Short mmCIF file of C-alpha atoms in Angstrom, two decimals:
data_model
loop_
_atom_site.label_atom_id
_atom_site.label_comp_id
_atom_site.label_asym_id
_atom_site.label_seq_id
_atom_site.Cartn_x
_atom_site.Cartn_y
_atom_site.Cartn_z
CA UNK A 180 33.28 113.77 5.92
CA UNK A 181 33.21 111.40 9.11
CA UNK A 182 29.41 110.98 8.70
CA UNK A 183 30.08 110.10 4.75
CA UNK A 184 32.53 107.56 6.08
CA UNK A 185 30.19 106.10 9.04
CA UNK A 186 27.56 105.47 6.59
CA UNK A 187 30.00 103.67 4.26
CA UNK A 188 31.05 101.41 6.77
CA UNK A 189 27.52 100.91 8.02
CA UNK A 190 26.43 99.80 4.29
CA UNK A 191 29.71 97.43 3.58
CA UNK A 192 28.86 95.67 7.19
CA UNK A 193 24.80 95.01 5.89
CA UNK A 194 25.91 93.57 2.57
CA UNK A 195 28.69 91.31 4.44
CA UNK A 196 25.97 90.88 6.67
CA UNK A 197 23.51 89.86 3.78
CA UNK A 198 26.17 87.50 1.97
CA UNK A 199 27.43 85.71 5.05
CA UNK A 200 23.06 84.73 5.92
CA UNK A 201 22.68 83.76 2.03
CA UNK A 202 25.83 81.49 2.62
CA UNK A 203 24.27 79.92 6.11
CA UNK A 204 21.15 79.58 3.95
CA UNK A 205 22.83 77.28 1.34
CA UNK A 206 24.71 75.28 3.24
CA UNK A 207 21.43 74.44 5.28
CA UNK A 208 19.66 73.61 2.55
CA UNK A 209 22.46 72.01 1.09
CA UNK A 210 22.25 69.51 4.18
CA UNK A 211 18.45 69.76 4.14
CA UNK A 212 18.72 67.96 0.75
CA UNK A 213 21.13 65.37 2.09
CA UNK A 214 19.38 64.51 5.04
CA UNK A 215 16.16 64.02 2.76
CA UNK A 216 17.80 61.98 0.13
CA UNK A 217 19.67 59.64 2.57
CA UNK A 218 16.01 59.21 4.54
CA UNK A 219 14.83 58.32 0.56
CA UNK A 220 17.29 56.13 -0.14
CA UNK A 221 17.00 54.51 3.39
CA UNK A 222 13.36 54.00 2.94
CA UNK A 223 13.45 52.33 -0.63
CA UNK A 224 15.78 49.88 1.04
CA UNK A 225 14.33 49.04 3.87
CA UNK A 226 10.71 48.82 1.72
CA UNK A 227 12.55 46.27 -0.89
CA UNK A 228 14.07 44.50 1.99
CA UNK A 229 10.76 44.12 3.52
CA UNK A 230 9.00 42.44 0.37
CA UNK A 231 11.36 40.21 -0.54
CA UNK A 232 12.75 38.62 3.35
CA UNK A 233 9.94 38.94 5.18
CA UNK A 234 7.70 35.98 5.33
CA UNK A 235 4.43 35.78 4.18
CA UNK A 236 3.22 35.41 7.41
CA UNK A 237 4.78 37.96 8.59
CA UNK A 238 3.30 40.77 6.15
CA UNK A 239 -0.04 39.24 6.64
CA UNK A 240 0.41 39.67 10.52
CA UNK A 241 1.38 43.36 9.77
CA UNK A 242 -1.40 44.14 7.92
CA UNK A 243 -4.58 41.85 9.43
CA UNK A 244 -5.54 44.63 11.57
CA UNK A 245 -6.24 46.86 8.55
CA UNK A 246 -7.94 43.83 6.73
CA UNK A 247 -9.63 43.15 9.70
CA UNK A 248 -11.30 47.11 10.01
CA UNK A 249 -12.18 46.83 5.96
CA UNK A 250 -13.76 43.77 6.48
CA UNK A 251 -15.94 44.80 9.82
CA UNK A 252 -16.77 47.78 8.01
CA UNK A 253 -19.82 47.49 5.49
CA UNK A 254 -20.88 51.20 5.43
CA UNK A 255 -18.57 51.88 2.30
CA UNK A 256 -20.18 48.41 0.91
CA UNK A 257 -22.43 48.89 -1.86
CA UNK A 258 -26.42 47.76 -1.34
CA UNK A 259 -27.44 44.41 -2.51
CA UNK A 260 -29.10 44.19 -6.12
CA UNK A 261 -32.58 43.62 -5.56
CA UNK A 262 -33.76 40.08 -6.15
CA UNK A 263 -35.69 40.38 -9.25
CA UNK A 264 -32.95 42.52 -11.15
CA UNK A 265 -29.97 39.90 -10.42
CA UNK A 266 -29.93 38.08 -13.40
CA UNK A 267 -28.14 34.37 -14.32
CA UNK A 268 -25.31 36.35 -15.91
CA UNK A 269 -24.31 38.35 -12.95
CA UNK A 270 -24.29 35.49 -10.44
CA UNK A 271 -20.83 34.72 -9.90
CA UNK A 272 -20.11 30.56 -10.16
CA UNK A 273 -18.92 29.24 -6.56
CA UNK A 274 -15.58 28.37 -5.57
CA UNK A 275 -15.15 24.00 -5.84
CA UNK A 276 -14.22 22.55 -2.23
CA UNK A 277 -11.20 20.52 -2.53
CA UNK A 278 -12.97 17.54 -2.94
CA UNK A 279 -14.19 18.92 -6.17
CA UNK A 280 -10.75 20.45 -7.17
CA UNK A 281 -9.26 18.32 -10.40
CA UNK A 282 -6.44 15.93 -8.51
CA UNK A 283 -4.11 16.44 -11.08
CA UNK A 284 -3.59 19.88 -9.35
CA UNK A 285 -2.05 18.63 -6.31
CA UNK A 286 0.24 16.54 -7.74
CA UNK A 287 3.28 18.24 -8.41
CA UNK A 288 5.37 18.77 -11.56
CA UNK A 289 7.08 15.73 -12.51
CA UNK A 290 5.85 13.29 -9.67
CA UNK A 291 6.73 9.74 -10.96
CA UNK A 292 4.74 8.41 -8.06
CA UNK A 293 4.76 5.01 -7.75
CA UNK A 294 4.45 3.25 -10.97
CA UNK A 295 7.89 3.38 -12.54
CA UNK A 296 9.30 1.88 -9.04
CA UNK A 297 6.70 -1.49 -8.93
CA UNK A 298 6.47 -1.68 -12.54
CA UNK A 299 9.52 -0.82 -13.90
CA UNK A 300 9.06 0.27 -17.92
CA UNK A 301 12.66 0.55 -19.30
CA UNK A 302 14.30 -3.02 -18.25
CA UNK A 303 17.64 -1.73 -19.69
CA UNK A 304 20.18 -0.56 -16.64
CA UNK A 305 23.71 -0.32 -15.96
CA UNK A 306 23.48 -1.40 -12.68
CA UNK A 307 25.76 -4.59 -11.99
CA UNK A 308 24.95 -8.10 -10.80
CA UNK A 309 25.62 -7.17 -7.21
CA UNK A 310 24.05 -4.13 -7.53
CA UNK A 311 20.53 -5.71 -8.94
CA UNK A 312 20.53 -8.72 -6.90
CA UNK A 313 20.88 -5.61 -3.66
CA UNK A 314 18.14 -3.58 -5.22
CA UNK A 315 15.99 -6.62 -5.87
CA UNK A 316 16.67 -8.19 -2.70
CA UNK A 317 14.26 -4.84 -0.90
CA UNK A 318 11.30 -6.09 0.67
CA UNK A 319 7.85 -4.02 1.73
CA UNK A 320 7.11 -4.55 5.43
CA UNK A 321 3.63 -2.61 5.09
CA UNK A 322 1.50 -5.51 4.60
CA UNK A 323 -1.36 -3.30 3.08
CA UNK A 324 -0.55 -1.62 -0.41
CA UNK A 325 -1.53 1.34 -1.22
CA UNK A 326 -2.38 0.25 -4.98
CA UNK A 327 -4.50 -2.25 -6.44
CA UNK A 328 -2.21 -5.23 -7.08
CA UNK A 329 -2.69 -7.81 -9.44
CA UNK A 330 -0.37 -10.87 -9.46
CA UNK A 331 1.33 -11.53 -12.07
CA UNK A 332 3.45 -14.47 -13.36
CA UNK A 333 6.93 -13.76 -14.84
CA UNK A 334 7.97 -15.66 -17.64
CA UNK A 335 11.84 -15.64 -18.09
CA UNK A 336 13.20 -16.60 -21.35
CA UNK A 337 16.97 -18.16 -21.21
CA UNK A 338 18.05 -18.16 -24.87
CA UNK A 339 20.65 -18.14 -26.92
CA UNK A 340 19.83 -15.76 -29.85
CA UNK A 341 15.89 -14.60 -30.61
CA UNK A 342 12.74 -16.89 -29.73
CA UNK A 343 11.83 -19.26 -32.68
CA UNK A 344 8.49 -20.06 -31.53
CA UNK A 345 7.64 -16.27 -30.57
CA UNK A 346 4.55 -16.83 -32.92
CA UNK A 347 3.28 -19.20 -31.02
CA UNK A 348 3.97 -17.70 -27.82
CA UNK A 349 2.32 -14.60 -28.93
CA UNK A 350 -1.37 -16.82 -29.31
CA UNK A 351 -0.64 -17.91 -25.86
CA UNK A 352 -0.29 -13.96 -24.06
CA UNK A 353 -3.05 -12.29 -26.37
CA UNK A 354 -5.18 -10.95 -24.07
CA UNK A 355 -4.33 -11.46 -20.90
CA UNK A 356 -2.17 -8.19 -20.27
CA UNK A 357 -1.75 -7.26 -16.41
CA UNK A 358 -1.33 -10.93 -15.56
CA UNK A 359 2.08 -11.43 -17.13
CA UNK A 360 5.42 -9.99 -17.40
CA UNK A 361 8.15 -11.05 -19.81
CA UNK A 362 11.97 -11.19 -19.50
CA UNK A 363 14.67 -12.08 -22.15
CA UNK A 364 18.13 -12.81 -21.25
CA UNK A 365 20.03 -13.56 -24.88
CA UNK A 366 23.94 -13.71 -25.39
CA UNK A 367 25.39 -10.39 -25.56
CA UNK A 368 26.34 -10.78 -29.21
CA UNK A 369 22.87 -11.02 -30.13
CA UNK A 370 22.20 -7.24 -31.69
CA UNK A 371 18.49 -8.58 -32.68
CA UNK A 372 15.50 -6.93 -31.47
CA UNK A 373 11.91 -7.66 -31.52
CA UNK A 374 9.14 -5.64 -33.61
CA UNK A 375 7.05 -3.15 -31.89
CA UNK A 376 3.39 -4.64 -31.09
CA UNK A 377 5.17 -7.81 -30.11
CA UNK A 378 4.88 -9.01 -26.49
CA UNK A 379 8.90 -9.50 -26.57
CA UNK A 380 9.40 -6.06 -27.32
CA UNK A 381 11.60 -3.81 -25.11
CA UNK A 382 11.88 -6.96 -22.97
CA UNK A 383 15.28 -8.23 -23.11
CA UNK A 384 17.16 -7.19 -20.09
CA UNK A 385 20.91 -6.52 -19.78
CA UNK A 386 22.98 -9.85 -20.32
CA UNK A 387 26.35 -11.71 -20.09
CA UNK A 388 27.85 -14.66 -21.97
CA UNK A 389 26.47 -18.16 -20.79
CA UNK A 390 28.57 -21.15 -21.67
CA UNK A 391 26.37 -24.61 -21.18
CA UNK A 392 27.55 -26.48 -18.25
CA UNK A 393 29.44 -23.50 -16.45
CA UNK A 394 28.55 -21.22 -13.99
CA UNK A 395 27.79 -18.57 -15.67
CA UNK A 396 24.32 -19.98 -16.30
CA UNK A 397 23.43 -19.92 -12.57
CA UNK A 398 24.72 -16.37 -12.61
CA UNK A 399 22.29 -15.68 -15.76
CA UNK A 400 19.25 -17.36 -13.91
CA UNK A 401 19.96 -15.11 -10.88
CA UNK A 402 19.99 -12.15 -13.22
CA UNK A 403 16.79 -13.20 -15.02
CA UNK A 404 15.23 -13.08 -11.01
CA UNK A 405 16.84 -9.99 -9.87
CA UNK A 406 15.27 -8.07 -12.65
CA UNK A 407 12.12 -9.56 -12.39
CA UNK A 408 11.67 -9.21 -8.90
CA UNK A 409 12.06 -5.41 -9.55
CA UNK A 410 8.48 -5.55 -10.37
CA UNK A 411 6.40 -5.95 -7.09
CA UNK A 412 3.60 -7.44 -8.95
CA UNK A 413 5.48 -10.58 -9.88
CA UNK A 414 4.53 -13.19 -7.62
CA UNK A 415 5.59 -16.65 -9.34
CA UNK A 416 8.54 -17.17 -11.53
CA UNK A 417 8.89 -19.21 -14.34
CA UNK A 418 12.00 -20.60 -16.20
CA UNK A 419 11.91 -21.24 -19.98
CA UNK A 420 14.18 -21.67 -22.69
CA UNK A 421 14.03 -20.42 -26.12
CA UNK A 422 12.69 -24.34 -27.45
CA UNK A 423 9.82 -24.57 -24.50
CA UNK A 424 6.04 -24.30 -25.51
CA UNK A 425 2.87 -23.83 -23.31
CA UNK A 426 0.90 -27.07 -22.83
CA UNK A 427 -2.44 -25.37 -21.43
CA UNK A 428 -3.78 -21.90 -22.27
CA UNK A 429 -2.89 -18.91 -20.08
CA UNK A 430 -5.68 -19.10 -17.69
CA UNK A 431 -5.10 -22.80 -16.82
CA UNK A 432 -1.56 -21.88 -16.30
CA UNK A 433 -2.19 -18.77 -14.32
CA UNK A 434 -4.41 -20.47 -12.20
CA UNK A 435 -2.54 -23.43 -11.42
CA UNK A 436 0.59 -21.55 -10.65
CA UNK A 437 -1.16 -18.08 -8.67
CA UNK A 438 -2.95 -20.75 -6.39
CA UNK A 439 -0.36 -23.00 -5.65
CA UNK A 440 0.92 -23.68 -2.51
CA UNK A 441 4.64 -25.13 -3.50
CA UNK A 442 7.47 -24.07 -5.77
CA UNK A 443 8.46 -26.37 -8.62
CA UNK A 444 11.92 -27.31 -8.23
CA UNK A 445 13.09 -30.84 -9.58
CA UNK A 446 15.10 -32.04 -6.58
CA UNK A 447 16.05 -35.88 -5.55
CA UNK A 448 19.15 -37.80 -4.79
CA UNK A 449 20.70 -40.10 -7.71
CA UNK A 450 23.63 -42.75 -7.06
CA UNK A 451 25.91 -43.28 -9.54
CA UNK A 452 28.59 -41.17 -11.76
CA UNK A 453 25.82 -38.35 -13.01
CA UNK A 454 24.59 -37.89 -9.33
CA UNK A 455 26.59 -38.54 -6.36
CA UNK A 456 29.87 -38.91 -8.19
CA UNK A 457 29.57 -35.30 -9.36
CA UNK A 458 29.83 -33.95 -5.30
CA UNK A 459 33.16 -32.67 -4.51
CA UNK A 460 34.21 -33.44 -0.59
CA UNK A 461 35.58 -30.01 -0.50
CA UNK A 462 32.06 -29.17 -0.09
CA UNK A 463 32.05 -30.25 3.65
CA UNK A 464 30.92 -29.28 6.33
CA UNK A 465 28.46 -26.79 4.18
CA UNK A 466 26.96 -29.47 2.16
CA UNK A 467 27.49 -32.93 2.67
CA UNK A 468 27.14 -36.19 0.18
CA UNK A 469 23.83 -37.40 1.77
CA UNK A 470 22.65 -33.54 1.22
CA UNK A 471 23.73 -33.37 -2.47
CA UNK A 472 20.91 -33.59 -4.82
CA UNK A 473 20.58 -33.08 -8.74
CA UNK A 474 17.35 -31.73 -10.82
CA UNK A 475 16.08 -30.19 -14.05
CA UNK A 476 17.35 -26.56 -14.44
CA UNK A 477 13.89 -25.40 -15.58
CA UNK A 478 12.41 -24.21 -12.30
CA UNK A 479 9.06 -22.49 -11.51
CA UNK A 480 9.01 -20.78 -8.03
CA UNK A 481 6.98 -18.33 -5.56
CA UNK A 482 8.35 -15.02 -4.53
CA UNK A 483 9.64 -15.85 -1.28
CA UNK A 484 12.01 -18.85 -2.48
CA UNK A 485 13.16 -16.50 -5.47
CA UNK A 486 14.40 -14.02 -2.58
CA UNK A 487 16.03 -16.77 -1.21
CA UNK A 488 17.78 -17.59 -4.45
CA UNK A 489 19.07 -14.13 -5.00
CA UNK A 490 20.32 -13.51 -1.81
CA UNK A 491 22.36 -16.13 -1.29
CA UNK A 492 25.85 -15.62 -1.65
CA UNK A 493 27.48 -18.65 0.74
CA UNK A 494 25.90 -21.12 -1.42
CA UNK A 495 26.21 -20.05 -4.95
CA UNK A 496 30.21 -19.33 -4.27
CA UNK A 497 30.70 -22.51 -2.88
CA UNK A 498 29.04 -24.22 -6.25
CA UNK A 499 31.20 -21.84 -8.47
CA UNK A 500 34.50 -22.96 -6.72
CA UNK A 501 33.94 -26.27 -6.72
CA UNK A 502 31.41 -27.42 -9.14
CA UNK A 503 32.89 -27.61 -12.42
CA UNK A 504 32.44 -29.48 -15.58
CA UNK A 505 31.96 -32.82 -15.28
CA UNK A 506 29.65 -31.18 -12.14
CA UNK A 507 27.15 -28.91 -13.98
CA UNK A 508 25.66 -26.09 -11.24
CA UNK A 509 22.78 -25.70 -13.51
CA UNK A 510 21.52 -29.41 -12.42
CA UNK A 511 22.84 -29.23 -8.66
CA UNK A 512 22.67 -25.95 -7.40
CA UNK A 513 19.22 -24.89 -6.73
CA UNK A 514 18.10 -28.67 -5.93
CA UNK A 515 21.09 -29.14 -3.11
CA UNK A 516 20.53 -25.43 -2.12
CA UNK A 517 16.49 -25.18 -1.66
CA UNK A 518 16.76 -28.72 -0.38
CA UNK A 519 19.00 -27.76 2.63
CA UNK A 520 17.21 -24.23 3.39
CA UNK A 521 13.64 -24.64 2.60
CA UNK A 522 11.33 -26.27 5.04
CA UNK A 523 9.56 -29.73 4.40
CA UNK A 524 6.19 -28.99 1.97
CA UNK A 525 7.53 -25.88 0.46
CA UNK A 526 9.17 -27.21 -3.06
CA UNK A 527 7.15 -29.96 -4.80
CA UNK A 528 10.69 -31.16 -5.49
CA UNK A 529 9.38 -31.97 -9.37
CA UNK A 530 9.60 -29.70 -12.42
CA UNK A 531 6.80 -28.25 -14.59
CA UNK A 532 8.44 -28.98 -17.82
CA UNK A 533 8.13 -32.05 -19.71
CA UNK A 534 10.82 -33.52 -21.94
CA UNK A 535 11.81 -36.97 -23.48
CA UNK A 536 15.21 -38.63 -21.77
CA UNK A 537 14.21 -41.59 -24.18
CA UNK A 538 17.15 -41.21 -26.62
CA UNK A 539 19.85 -41.14 -23.59
CA UNK A 540 22.53 -38.41 -23.60
CA UNK A 541 23.40 -35.06 -22.22
CA UNK A 542 20.70 -33.65 -24.31
CA UNK A 543 16.98 -34.40 -24.53
CA UNK A 544 15.39 -35.35 -27.48
CA UNK A 545 14.76 -32.48 -30.27
CA UNK A 546 10.86 -32.49 -31.66
CA UNK A 547 11.34 -32.02 -35.42
CA UNK A 548 8.18 -31.16 -37.57
CA UNK A 549 7.02 -33.70 -38.33
CA UNK A 550 7.01 -35.52 -34.83
CA UNK A 551 4.30 -32.71 -34.15
CA UNK A 552 0.62 -34.82 -33.66
CA UNK A 553 -2.10 -33.99 -31.39
CA UNK A 554 -2.16 -37.41 -29.90
CA UNK A 555 1.81 -36.31 -28.92
CA UNK A 556 0.63 -33.13 -27.58
CA UNK A 557 -2.16 -34.39 -24.91
CA UNK A 558 0.32 -37.23 -23.91
CA UNK A 559 2.19 -34.11 -22.52
CA UNK A 560 -0.74 -32.67 -21.25
CA UNK A 561 -2.04 -35.59 -19.09
CA UNK A 562 0.07 -38.39 -19.64
CA UNK A 563 1.13 -38.11 -15.89
CA UNK A 564 -0.02 -38.50 -12.18
CA UNK A 565 1.33 -36.17 -9.96
CA UNK A 566 0.24 -34.36 -6.77
CA UNK A 567 -0.74 -30.83 -6.40
CA UNK A 568 -2.15 -28.89 -3.26
CA UNK A 569 -2.33 -32.23 -1.67
CA UNK A 570 -4.32 -33.65 -4.28
CA UNK A 571 -3.87 -36.23 -7.23
CA UNK A 572 -4.09 -35.01 -10.45
CA UNK A 573 -3.09 -35.54 -14.06
CA UNK A 574 -2.19 -31.68 -14.90
CA UNK A 575 1.86 -32.37 -13.77
CA UNK A 576 3.56 -30.28 -16.74
CA UNK A 577 2.51 -27.12 -18.00
CA UNK A 578 5.10 -26.30 -20.75
CA UNK A 579 7.49 -28.20 -23.05
CA UNK A 580 10.73 -28.78 -24.51
CA UNK A 581 12.81 -29.18 -27.00
CA UNK A 582 11.02 -27.82 -30.25
CA UNK A 583 13.00 -26.57 -32.98
CA UNK A 584 11.83 -23.75 -35.56
CA UNK A 585 10.69 -26.61 -38.01
CA UNK A 586 7.87 -27.60 -35.79
CA UNK A 587 6.31 -23.86 -35.81
CA UNK A 588 3.77 -24.21 -38.45
CA UNK A 589 1.95 -27.70 -37.00
CA UNK A 590 2.65 -26.42 -33.59
CA UNK A 591 0.57 -23.17 -34.45
CA UNK A 592 -1.95 -25.68 -36.55
CA UNK A 593 -2.80 -27.69 -33.83
CA UNK A 594 -2.15 -26.12 -30.41
CA UNK A 595 -4.46 -23.11 -30.37
CA UNK A 596 -7.36 -25.62 -31.05
CA UNK A 597 -6.27 -28.12 -28.76
CA UNK A 598 -5.29 -25.51 -25.98
CA UNK A 599 -8.09 -23.04 -26.40
CA UNK A 600 -6.22 -20.01 -27.25
#
């Protein structure tokens, strides 16, 4: 009996031991699984982190040894093809050098380059006059151009509305793209536009109201200069009205302007009520009576002189304050300002625009249809003597005004034949 009881206790102990061992084994298995899972998660995380954040150079450095080993080992490479068995299709084309690759591959997507900066294609903008003149006053200091620069002449039209003589100018500009730029300043109330295909299409600039005899006429001229100065290829600047015509063909005018050593802003001292009589003593001491000058509004100037005009604030503000009707800033501001500021010989002190003042009064004569004859045009072209680059010449005027719309058909009939358009 006692022996049976001992055997039963021994079996219970064995069962307890087995149960305890199985529980410990299960606990160890769970712990090992947790360690394994944690290690797996940590490994995946580190692998993802290294793939994303480690620089490419570090990755290359880490694996460079294996790459070098594989590159130096030639035992696993297949044997070369026998020369007789190599076909043209099996030969891979050689890789092009950098010089042989298309240049477009090295241009960043969306790159504008210099073209839009040097020659703005869209003349409309929302800059104020102050912002425009500040932007236009920027000047490169590197003398060598990183592009092929062809000097251009800027033709700046100060008009009331449209350009009634535009068909004649179309003939004048035809075939000379790349040597000229056009800028049109019309009254803001004019809603018209020039047809596609016209040299004037898209050449209007943001404008403001202009009144005859008031200083806003000067502001419009400076606005035209400022917009034209944005094109770095513009080297000569001509101010024209809607009633102006050319007196020579494009090549003659272009050569005359580009090769000139002076600008053409009329300036002279005129005693009497319409000259010195318009001077205001409040302009002293900046401008004295002896420095007061008069001249025609229609000018031509080089880029250096144009720069002086657009950066001027001192004299412009003085004339705006004290030169009011019967003082007309468009007849006195530029002549006086440039006479004071330019060195001798920089300005020719004459205008290139022919006008007829024989009738007297505040405005020159208007030319109607029947006034247009070959004789009259030739008299405007070569009927004067002046000095050009230090030598006498009979080509003193390159433009003429005032021509009415009724004169257009006879101008188109005579001008191309006389001027070799």
